[in-house]
Amino acid sequence: DNSTDRGKQMNKNQLLKIINVVLGVVFLLQMLSGVFHGALGHELFEAIHVTGAILLAVCVIAHVSLNWTWVARNLLRKNVAV
């Protein structure tokens, strides 16, 4: 059914918008926690950086899986023009 496909696509796009924002924020937190590592103290740095790394990995996996059709079509082709 075409309306079901549109509904799935809309949900996918809404989810990607959320994931992309979370990816950006977590990436920024990772950078800032690394830059200000000395000012944060070891325990706070570990809490922010390790938690952020896990969240970043989960978001990247979700982002790639939601965009898998694009990845396969554009990056996994055998005859890639250079």
GROMACS .gro file of N, CA and C in nm:
model
  246
    1ASP      N    1   0.084  -0.118   0.000
    1ASP     CA    2   0.000   0.000   0.000
    1ASP      C    3   0.088   0.124   0.000
    2ASN      N    4   0.058   0.217  -0.087
    2ASN     CA    5   0.138   0.338  -0.104
    2ASN      C    6   0.133   0.429   0.018
    3SER      N    7   0.019   0.439   0.086
    3SER     CA    8   0.009   0.524   0.204
    3SER      C    9   0.092   0.468   0.319
    4THR      N   10   0.101   0.336   0.327
    4THR     CA   11   0.183   0.273   0.430
    4THR      C   12   0.330   0.304   0.405
    5ASP      N   13   0.374   0.298   0.278
    5ASP     CA   14   0.512   0.331   0.243
    5ASP      C   15   0.545   0.475   0.279
    6ARG      N   16   0.450   0.567   0.251
    6ARG     CA   17   0.472   0.707   0.286
    6ARG      C   18   0.480   0.725   0.436
    7GLY      N   19   0.400   0.652   0.511
    7GLY     CA   20   0.403   0.660   0.657
    7GLY      C   21   0.535   0.610   0.713
    8LYS      N   22   0.585   0.499   0.658
    8LYS     CA   23   0.714   0.446   0.702
    8LYS      C   24   0.826   0.544   0.669
    9GLN      N   25   0.820   0.604   0.549
    9GLN     CA   26   0.922   0.699   0.508
    9GLN      C   27   0.921   0.822   0.598
   10MET      N   28   0.799   0.869   0.635
   10MET     CA   29   0.789   0.985   0.722
   10MET      C   30   0.847   0.952   0.859
   11ASN      N   31   0.815   0.834   0.913
   11ASN     CA   32   0.869   0.794   1.042
   11ASN      C   33   1.020   0.782   1.036
   12LYS      N   34   1.072   0.727   0.928
   12LYS     CA   35   1.217   0.713   0.909
   12LYS      C   36   1.282   0.850   0.904
   13ASN      N   37   1.223   0.942   0.830
   13ASN     CA   38   1.279   1.077   0.820
   13ASN      C   39   1.274   1.150   0.953
   14GLN      N   40   1.166   1.134   1.029
   14GLN     CA   41   1.156   1.197   1.160
   14GLN      C   42   1.261   1.140   1.254
   15LEU      N   43   1.279   1.009   1.250
   15LEU     CA   44   1.379   0.944   1.334
   15LEU      C   45   1.520   0.989   1.296
   16LEU      N   46   1.547   1.002   1.166
   16LEU     CA   47   1.677   1.050   1.121
   16LEU      C   48   1.704   1.193   1.167
   17LYS      N   49   1.601   1.277   1.166
   17LYS     CA   50   1.619   1.415   1.213
   17LYS      C   51   1.661   1.415   1.359
   18ILE      N   52   1.600   1.331   1.440
   18ILE     CA   53   1.634   1.322   1.582
   18ILE      C   54   1.775   1.266   1.598
   19ILE      N   55   1.804   1.157   1.528
   19ILE     CA   56   1.936   1.094   1.539
   19ILE      C   57   2.046   1.189   1.494
   20ASN      N   58   2.023   1.263   1.387
   20ASN     CA   59   2.124   1.356   1.336
   20ASN      C   60   2.154   1.466   1.438
   21VAL      N   61   2.052   1.517   1.504
   21VAL     CA   62   2.074   1.619   1.607
   21VAL      C   63   2.151   1.559   1.725
   22VAL      N   64   2.111   1.440   1.768
   22VAL     CA   65   2.180   1.374   1.878
   22VAL      C   66   2.326   1.346   1.840
   23LEU      N   67   2.349   1.301   1.717
   23LEU     CA   68   2.486   1.278   1.669
   23LEU      C   69   2.570   1.405   1.678
   24GLY      N   70   2.515   1.515   1.633
   24GLY     CA   71   2.586   1.641   1.636
   24GLY      C   72   2.619   1.686   1.778
   25VAL      N   73   2.522   1.676   1.868
   25VAL     CA   74   2.542   1.717   2.007
   25VAL      C   75   2.645   1.626   2.075
   26VAL      N   76   2.632   1.495   2.056
   26VAL     CA   77   2.725   1.402   2.120
   26VAL      C   78   2.866   1.420   2.063
   27PHE      N   79   2.877   1.441   1.934
   27PHE     CA   80   3.008   1.465   1.873
   27PHE      C   81   3.072   1.589   1.934
   28LEU      N   82   2.994   1.696   1.948
   28LEU     CA   83   3.044   1.819   2.007
   28LEU      C   84   3.087   1.796   2.153
   29LEU      N   85   3.006   1.723   2.229
   29LEU     CA   86   3.042   1.690   2.368
   29LEU      C   87   3.170   1.609   2.375
   30GLN      N   88   3.187   1.515   2.283
   30GLN     CA   89   3.310   1.436   2.280
   30GLN      C   90   3.431   1.526   2.256
   31MET      N   91   3.419   1.617   2.160
   31MET     CA   92   3.529   1.708   2.131
   31MET      C   93   3.559   1.797   2.251
   32LEU      N   94   3.454   1.857   2.308
   32LEU     CA   95   3.474   1.948   2.419
   32LEU      C   96   3.528   1.878   2.543
   33SER      N   97   3.480   1.757   2.568
   33SER     CA   98   3.531   1.684   2.685
   33SER      C   99   3.678   1.649   2.666
   34GLY      N  100   3.719   1.624   2.542
   34GLY     CA  101   3.860   1.598   2.515
   34GLY      C  102   3.945   1.723   2.529
   35VAL      N  103   3.895   1.835   2.478
   35VAL     CA  104   3.969   1.961   2.485
   35VAL      C  105   3.983   2.008   2.631
   36PHE      N  106   3.875   1.995   2.708
   36PHE     CA  107   3.875   2.043   2.846
   36PHE      C  108   3.896   1.932   2.947
   37HIS      N  109   3.961   1.826   2.904
   37HIS     CA  110   3.985   1.709   2.990
   37HIS      C  111   4.047   1.748   3.124
   38GLY      N  112   4.149   1.832   3.121
   38GLY     CA  113   4.217   1.872   3.244
   38GLY      C  114   4.129   1.951   3.338
   39ALA      N  115   4.040   2.031   3.285
   39ALA     CA  116   3.953   2.114   3.367
   39ALA      C  117   3.835   2.037   3.426
   40LEU      N  118   3.802   1.924   3.367
   40LEU     CA  119   3.684   1.848   3.412
   40LEU      C  120   3.713   1.758   3.531
   41GLY      N  121   3.834   1.719   3.548
   41GLY     CA  122   3.862   1.617   3.649
   41GLY      C  123   3.842   1.480   3.587
   42HIS      N  124   3.916   1.384   3.637
   42HIS     CA  125   3.919   1.252   3.575
   42HIS      C  126   3.783   1.181   3.578
   43GLU      N  127   3.716   1.182   3.692
   43GLU     CA  128   3.589   1.108   3.703
   43GLU      C  129   3.481   1.167   3.614
   44LEU      N  130   3.470   1.300   3.612
   44LEU     CA  131   3.369   1.363   3.527
   44LEU      C  132   3.402   1.340   3.379
   45PHE      N  133   3.531   1.352   3.344
   45PHE     CA  134   3.571   1.325   3.207
   45PHE      C  135   3.534   1.184   3.165
   46GLU      N  136   3.566   1.086   3.249
   46GLU     CA  137   3.533   0.946   3.219
   46GLU      C  138   3.384   0.928   3.200
   47ALA      N  139   3.304   0.987   3.288
   47ALA     CA  140   3.158   0.973   3.278
   47ALA      C  141   3.106   1.031   3.148
   48ILE      N  142   3.151   1.152   3.116
   48ILE     CA  143   3.104   1.218   2.993
   48ILE      C  144   3.157   1.147   2.869
   49HIS      N  145   3.286   1.119   2.868
   49HIS     CA  146   3.350   1.069   2.747
   49HIS      C  147   3.311   0.924   2.715
   50VAL      N  148   3.306   0.839   2.816
   50VAL     CA  149   3.270   0.698   2.792
   50VAL      C  150   3.123   0.686   2.755
   51THR      N  151   3.036   0.756   2.829
   51THR     CA  152   2.893   0.754   2.797
   51THR      C  153   2.869   0.811   2.658
   52GLY      N  154   2.938   0.921   2.627
   52GLY     CA  155   2.925   0.981   2.494
   52GLY      C  156   2.971   0.889   2.383
   53ALA      N  157   3.080   0.816   2.409
   53ALA     CA  158   3.132   0.723   2.307
   53ALA      C  159   3.031   0.613   2.277
   54ILE      N  160   2.969   0.561   2.381
   54ILE     CA  161   2.868   0.456   2.362
   54ILE      C  162   2.748   0.511   2.286
   55LEU      N  163   2.700   0.628   2.326
   55LEU     CA  164   2.586   0.691   2.259
   55LEU      C  165   2.620   0.725   2.115
   56LEU      N  166   2.741   0.773   2.091
   56LEU     CA  167   2.785   0.804   1.955
   56LEU      C  168   2.786   0.679   1.868
   57ALA      N  169   2.838   0.569   1.920
   57ALA     CA  170   2.841   0.444   1.844
   57ALA      C  171   2.701   0.395   1.811
   58VAL      N  172   2.610   0.401   1.908
   58VAL     CA  173   2.472   0.358   1.885
   58VAL      C  174   2.405   0.446   1.780
   59CYS      N  175   2.426   0.577   1.788
   59CYS     CA  176   2.365   0.668   1.691
   59CYS      C  177   2.423   0.649   1.551
   60VAL      N  178   2.552   0.624   1.541
   60VAL     CA  179   2.614   0.601   1.410
   60VAL      C  180   2.557   0.474   1.347
   61ILE      N  181   2.545   0.369   1.427
   61ILE     CA  182   2.489   0.243   1.376
   61ILE      C  183   2.345   0.265   1.330
   62ALA      N  184   2.266   0.337   1.410
   62ALA     CA  185   2.127   0.365   1.371
   62ALA      C  186   2.122   0.450   1.245
   63HIS      N  187   2.208   0.551   1.236
   63HIS     CA  188   2.211   0.641   1.120
   63HIS      C  189   2.244   0.563   0.993
   64VAL      N  190   2.347   0.479   1.000
   64VAL     CA  191   2.388   0.401   0.883
   64VAL      C  192   2.279   0.300   0.846
   65SER      N  193   2.219   0.236   0.944
   65SER     CA  194   2.116   0.137   0.911
   65SER      C  195   1.992   0.203   0.850
   66LEU      N  196   1.955   0.321   0.898
   66LEU     CA  197   1.841   0.391   0.839
   66LEU      C  198   1.871   0.444   0.699
   67ASN      N  199   1.998   0.464   0.669
   67ASN     CA  200   2.039   0.512   0.537
   67ASN      C  201   2.103   0.401   0.454
   68TRP      N  202   2.079   0.275   0.489
   68TRP     CA  203   2.147   0.165   0.425
   68TRP      C  204   2.122   0.159   0.274
   69THR      N  205   2.004   0.192   0.230
   69THR     CA  206   1.975   0.190   0.087
   69THR      C  207   2.067   0.287   0.014
   70TRP      N  208   2.084   0.406   0.067
   70TRP     CA  209   2.173   0.505   0.007
   70TRP      C  210   2.317   0.455   0.011
   71VAL      N  211   2.359   0.401   0.124
   71VAL     CA  212   2.496   0.350   0.139
   71VAL      C  213   2.522   0.242   0.034
   72ALA      N  214   2.432   0.147   0.024
   72ALA     CA  215   2.451   0.037  -0.070
   72ALA      C  216   2.452   0.088  -0.214
   73ARG      N  217   2.364   0.180  -0.245
   73ARG     CA  218   2.354   0.231  -0.382
   73ARG      C  219   2.475   0.315  -0.420
   74ASN      N  220   2.526   0.394  -0.327
   74ASN     CA  221   2.631   0.491  -0.361
   74ASN      C  222   2.772   0.451  -0.320
   75LEU      N  223   2.785   0.368  -0.220
   75LEU     CA  224   2.919   0.335  -0.171
   75LEU      C  225   2.959   0.191  -0.193
   76LEU      N  226   2.866   0.103  -0.215
   76LEU     CA  227   2.897  -0.038  -0.228
   76LEU      C  228   2.885  -0.092  -0.369
   77ARG      N  229   2.873  -0.001  -0.465
   77ARG     CA  230   2.867  -0.043  -0.606
   77ARG      C  231   3.003  -0.096  -0.649
   78LYS      N  232   3.003  -0.189  -0.741
   78LYS     CA  233   3.128  -0.245  -0.792
   78LYS      C  234   3.198  -0.148  -0.886
   79ASN      N  235   3.123  -0.081  -0.972
   79ASN     CA  236   3.182   0.011  -1.071
   79ASN      C  237   3.166   0.155  -1.023
   80VAL      N  238   3.256   0.196  -0.938
   80VAL     CA  239   3.250   0.332  -0.886
   80VAL      C  240   3.334   0.422  -0.976
   81ALA      N  241   3.271   0.526  -1.029
   81ALA     CA  242   3.343   0.621  -1.116
   81ALA      C  243   3.428   0.712  -1.029
   82VAL      N  244   3.550   0.736  -1.075
   82VAL     CA  245   3.642   0.821  -0.998
   82VAL      C  246   3.658   0.954  -1.066
   0.00000   0.00000   0.00000
